[in-house]
PDB file of C-alpha atoms in Angstrom:
ATOM      1  CA  MET O   1      11.128  29.409  14.374  1.00 40.00           C
ATOM      2  CA  ALA O   2       8.809  26.397  14.302  1.00 49.00           C
ATOM      3  CA  GLN O   3       5.099  27.040  14.115  1.00 52.00           C
ATOM      4  CA  GLN O   4       3.194  26.135  17.243  1.00 56.00           C
ATOM      5  CA  ALA O   5       0.696  23.302  16.737  1.00 53.00           C
ATOM      6  CA  LEU O   6      -2.834  24.660  17.559  1.00 53.00           C
ATOM      7  CA  PHE O   7      -6.127  23.282  16.485  1.00 56.00           C
ATOM      8  CA  GLY O   8      -7.577  25.124  13.529  1.00 58.00           C
ATOM      9  CA  ARG O   9      -4.403  27.121  12.933  1.00 60.00           C
ATOM     10  CA  TYR O  10      -3.507  27.742   9.370  1.00 60.00           C
ATOM     11  CA  TRP O  11      -0.331  25.875   8.219  1.00 61.00           C
ATOM     12  CA  GLU O  12       1.331  27.836   5.525  1.00 67.00           C
ATOM     13  CA  ALA O  13       2.720  25.728   2.707  1.00 68.00           C
ATOM     14  CA  ASP O  14       2.809  25.613  -1.068  1.00 74.00           C
ATOM     15  CA  SER O  15       0.622  22.682  -2.015  1.00 73.00           C
ATOM     16  CA  VAL O  16      -2.224  21.673  -4.242  1.00 76.00           C
ATOM     17  CA  VAL O  17      -4.654  21.961  -1.300  1.00 76.00           C
ATOM     18  CA  HIS O  18      -3.374  25.370  -0.239  1.00 71.00           C
ATOM     19  CA  ASN O  19      -3.788  26.716  -3.732  1.00 73.00           C
ATOM     20  CA  LEU O  20      -7.486  25.908  -3.879  1.00 80.00           C
ATOM     21  CA  ASP O  21     -10.156  28.542  -3.642  1.00 86.00           C
ATOM     22  CA  PRO O  22     -11.266  29.016   0.005  1.00 84.00           C
ATOM     23  CA  ARG O  23     -14.883  28.185  -0.925  1.00 93.00           C
ATOM     24  CA  THR O  24     -13.780  24.921  -2.409  1.00 90.00           C
ATOM     25  CA  LYS O  25     -11.915  24.001   0.728  1.00 85.00           C
ATOM     26  CA  ILE O  26     -14.888  24.788   2.970  1.00 87.00           C
ATOM     27  CA  ILE O  27     -17.172  22.671   0.741  1.00 93.00           C
ATOM     28  CA  GLY O  28     -14.585  19.988   0.698  1.00 88.00           C
ATOM     29  CA  VAL O  29     -14.321  19.851   4.516  1.00 86.00           C
ATOM     30  CA  ILE O  30     -18.058  19.624   4.873  1.00 92.00           C
ATOM     31  CA  PHE O  31     -18.202  16.879   2.215  1.00 92.00           C
ATOM     32  CA  TRP O  32     -15.423  15.057   4.020  1.00 90.00           C
ATOM     33  CA  MET O  33     -17.242  15.280   7.301  1.00 91.00           C
ATOM     34  CA  VAL O  34     -20.362  13.788   5.689  1.00 94.00           C
ATOM     35  CA  ILE O  35     -18.303  10.973   4.339  1.00 94.00           C
ATOM     36  CA  THR O  36     -16.726  10.334   7.703  1.00 92.00           C
ATOM     37  CA  PHE O  37     -20.119  10.310   9.448  1.00 91.00           C
ATOM     38  CA  ASN O  38     -21.445   7.804   6.801  1.00 94.00           C
ATOM     39  CA  ALA O  39     -18.633   5.366   7.364  1.00 93.00           C
ATOM     40  CA  ALA O  40     -20.607   2.666   9.096  1.00 92.00           C
ATOM     41  CA  ASN O  41     -18.003  -0.026   9.612  1.00 95.00           C
ATOM     42  CA  PHE O  42     -14.234  -0.497  10.326  1.00 95.00           C
ATOM     43  CA  PRO O  43     -13.225  -1.125   6.654  1.00 96.00           C
ATOM     44  CA  ALA O  44     -15.029   2.026   5.473  1.00 96.00           C
ATOM     45  CA  LEU O  45     -13.578   4.051   8.379  1.00 95.00           C
ATOM     46  CA  GLY O  46     -10.113   2.627   7.594  1.00 95.00           C
ATOM     47  CA  ILE O  47     -10.403   3.833   3.965  1.00 96.00           C
ATOM     48  CA  VAL O  48     -11.483   7.300   5.197  1.00 95.00           C
ATOM     49  CA  ALA O  49      -8.597   7.394   7.660  1.00 94.00           C
ATOM     50  CA  VAL O  50      -6.060   6.495   5.053  1.00 94.00           C
ATOM     51  CA  ALA O  51      -7.497   9.097   2.707  1.00 93.00           C
ATOM     52  CA  THR O  52      -7.410  11.733   5.395  1.00 90.00           C
ATOM     53  CA  LEU O  53      -3.738  11.056   5.973  1.00 89.00           C
ATOM     54  CA  VAL O  54      -3.132  11.204   2.214  1.00 89.00           C
ATOM     55  CA  LEU O  55      -4.875  14.600   2.213  1.00 86.00           C
ATOM     56  CA  CYS O  56      -2.740  15.861   5.062  1.00 84.00           C
ATOM     57  CA  LEU O  57       0.375  14.844   2.998  1.00 85.00           C
ATOM     58  CA  LEU O  58      -0.955  16.550  -0.074  1.00 85.00           C
ATOM     59  CA  ALA O  59      -1.474  19.647   1.924  1.00 83.00           C
ATOM     60  CA  ARG O  60       2.176  19.299   3.145  1.00 84.00           C
ATOM     61  CA  VAL O  61       1.137  19.506   6.768  1.00 80.00           C
ATOM     62  CA  PRO O  62       3.592  17.517   8.909  1.00 79.00           C
ATOM     63  CA  LEU O  63       1.547  14.596  10.346  1.00 80.00           C
ATOM     64  CA  GLY O  64       3.192  15.082  13.729  1.00 82.00           C
ATOM     65  CA  GLN O  65       2.081  18.667  13.803  1.00 80.00           C
ATOM     66  CA  ALA O  66      -1.414  17.632  12.794  1.00 79.00           C
ATOM     67  CA  PHE O  67      -1.726  15.165  15.666  1.00 82.00           C
ATOM     68  CA  LEU O  68      -0.117  17.639  18.128  1.00 82.00           C
ATOM     69  CA  SER O  69      -2.715  20.177  17.074  1.00 82.00           C
ATOM     70  CA  ILE O  70      -5.656  17.933  18.126  1.00 84.00           C
ATOM     71  CA  LEU O  71      -3.963  16.870  21.473  1.00 85.00           C
ATOM     72  CA  PRO O  72      -5.682  19.608  23.439  1.00 84.00           C
ATOM     73  CA  LEU O  73      -9.003  18.283  22.271  1.00 87.00           C
ATOM     74  CA  SER O  74      -8.169  14.621  23.132  1.00 90.00           C
ATOM     75  CA  PHE O  75     -10.194  14.854  26.342  1.00 92.00           C
ATOM     76  CA  ILE O  76     -13.341  14.995  24.029  1.00 92.00           C
ATOM     77  CA  ILE O  77     -12.211  11.747  22.351  1.00 93.00           C
ATOM     78  CA  VAL O  78     -11.427  10.073  25.680  1.00 95.00           C
ATOM     79  CA  LEU O  79     -14.711  11.200  27.361  1.00 96.00           C
ATOM     80  CA  THR O  80     -16.786   9.998  24.354  1.00 95.00           C
ATOM     81  CA  ALA O  81     -14.994   6.718  24.301  1.00 95.00           C
ATOM     82  CA  LEU O  82     -15.740   6.163  27.991  1.00 94.00           C
ATOM     83  CA  PHE O  83     -19.420   6.997  27.535  1.00 94.00           C
ATOM     84  CA  ASN O  84     -19.585   4.434  24.751  1.00 93.00           C
ATOM     85  CA  LEU O  85     -17.568   1.870  26.732  1.00 92.00           C
ATOM     86  CA  PHE O  86     -19.941   1.941  29.676  1.00 91.00           C
ATOM     87  CA  TRP O  87     -23.365   2.784  28.103  1.00 92.00           C
ATOM     88  CA  VAL O  88     -23.373   0.743  24.889  1.00 89.00           C
ATOM     89  CA  GLN O  89     -24.543  -2.790  25.638  1.00 88.00           C
ATOM     90  CA  GLY O  90     -24.428  -5.879  23.342  1.00 86.00           C
ATOM     91  CA  GLY O  91     -22.502  -8.944  22.840  1.00 84.00           C
ATOM     92  CA  ALA O  92     -20.633 -10.743  25.485  1.00 87.00           C
ATOM     93  CA  VAL O  93     -19.986  -9.124  28.835  1.00 86.00           C
ATOM     94  CA  LEU O  94     -16.267  -8.556  29.168  1.00 87.00           C
ATOM     95  CA  ALA O  95     -16.221  -7.080  32.664  1.00 86.00           C
ATOM     96  CA  GLN O  96     -18.790  -6.337  35.411  1.00 86.00           C
ATOM     97  CA  TRP O  97     -18.582  -4.380  38.574  1.00 89.00           C
ATOM     98  CA  GLY O  98     -21.961  -4.254  40.188  1.00 86.00           C
ATOM     99  CA  PHE O  99     -24.374  -2.658  37.813  1.00 86.00           C
ATOM    100  CA  ILE O 100     -21.481  -1.354  35.555  1.00 86.00           C
ATOM    101  CA  GLN O 101     -20.940  -3.579  32.502  1.00 90.00           C
ATOM    102  CA  ILE O 102     -18.349  -3.436  29.691  1.00 92.00           C
ATOM    103  CA  SER O 103     -19.542  -5.330  26.627  1.00 92.00           C
ATOM    104  CA  GLU O 104     -18.040  -6.304  23.358  1.00 93.00           C
ATOM    105  CA  GLU O 105     -20.173  -3.830  21.527  1.00 93.00           C
ATOM    106  CA  GLY O 106     -19.269  -1.113  23.980  1.00 93.00           C
ATOM    107  CA  VAL O 107     -15.566  -1.661  23.272  1.00 95.00           C
ATOM    108  CA  ARG O 108     -16.152  -1.760  19.471  1.00 95.00           C
ATOM    109  CA  MET O 109     -18.137   1.500  19.553  1.00 95.00           C
ATOM    110  CA  ALA O 110     -15.692   3.252  21.810  1.00 95.00           C
ATOM    111  CA  ILE O 111     -12.846   2.437  19.377  1.00 96.00           C
ATOM    112  CA  PHE O 112     -14.931   3.251  16.320  1.00 96.00           C
ATOM    113  CA  ILE O 113     -16.123   6.641  17.687  1.00 95.00           C
ATOM    114  CA  SER O 114     -12.514   7.515  18.741  1.00 95.00           C
ATOM    115  CA  ILE O 115     -11.196   6.880  15.368  1.00 94.00           C
ATOM    116  CA  ARG O 116     -14.136   8.785  13.708  1.00 94.00           C
ATOM    117  CA  LEU O 117     -13.538  11.871  15.996  1.00 92.00           C
ATOM    118  CA  THR O 118      -9.839  11.822  15.378  1.00 91.00           C
ATOM    119  CA  ILE O 119     -10.478  11.833  11.551  1.00 91.00           C
ATOM    120  CA  LEU O 120     -12.971  14.717  11.936  1.00 88.00           C
ATOM    121  CA  LEU O 121     -10.513  16.744  13.975  1.00 87.00           C
ATOM    122  CA  LEU O 122      -7.680  16.108  11.590  1.00 84.00           C
ATOM    123  CA  ALA O 123      -9.864  17.061   8.594  1.00 81.00           C
ATOM    124  CA  GLY O 124     -10.950  20.280  10.283  1.00 71.00           C
TER     125      GLY O 124
END
C-alpha cells in the first residue's frame, strides 16, 4: 500500500539522510531554513532550490510525494503571493484598477516569496 502524502509525515527509506542522528537532522533543517531566508536574489534562491531537490533525492523521498505533501498548505503560498502582488510597490505599474495597482516589483516579490515558501515547506 502506498504511503499517503501528508506534510511533515516521516517517509521511511534507507538513505544517507535517514541514517543521520535525529539531532543532526534538526540542526540541518534549521541551518537550511536560515540559508533559504538569506537568499536575497533569484540566482541564490535557484541554487538553494536545486540543492533542496538534491537533498530530497539523497533522502530517497519521491519528488512527486514531496510536492503532494505540501499541496494542502498551498493556500499559504497563494495568499502570501497575492499580498505581495497587491501591496508591494515599485517599478513600472503593470495594471491598475482604481486604487489597486500591480507593479513590477510586486510581481517579482510574489514569485520570489512563493519559491522561498515552497523550498521551506519541502525542507521541513
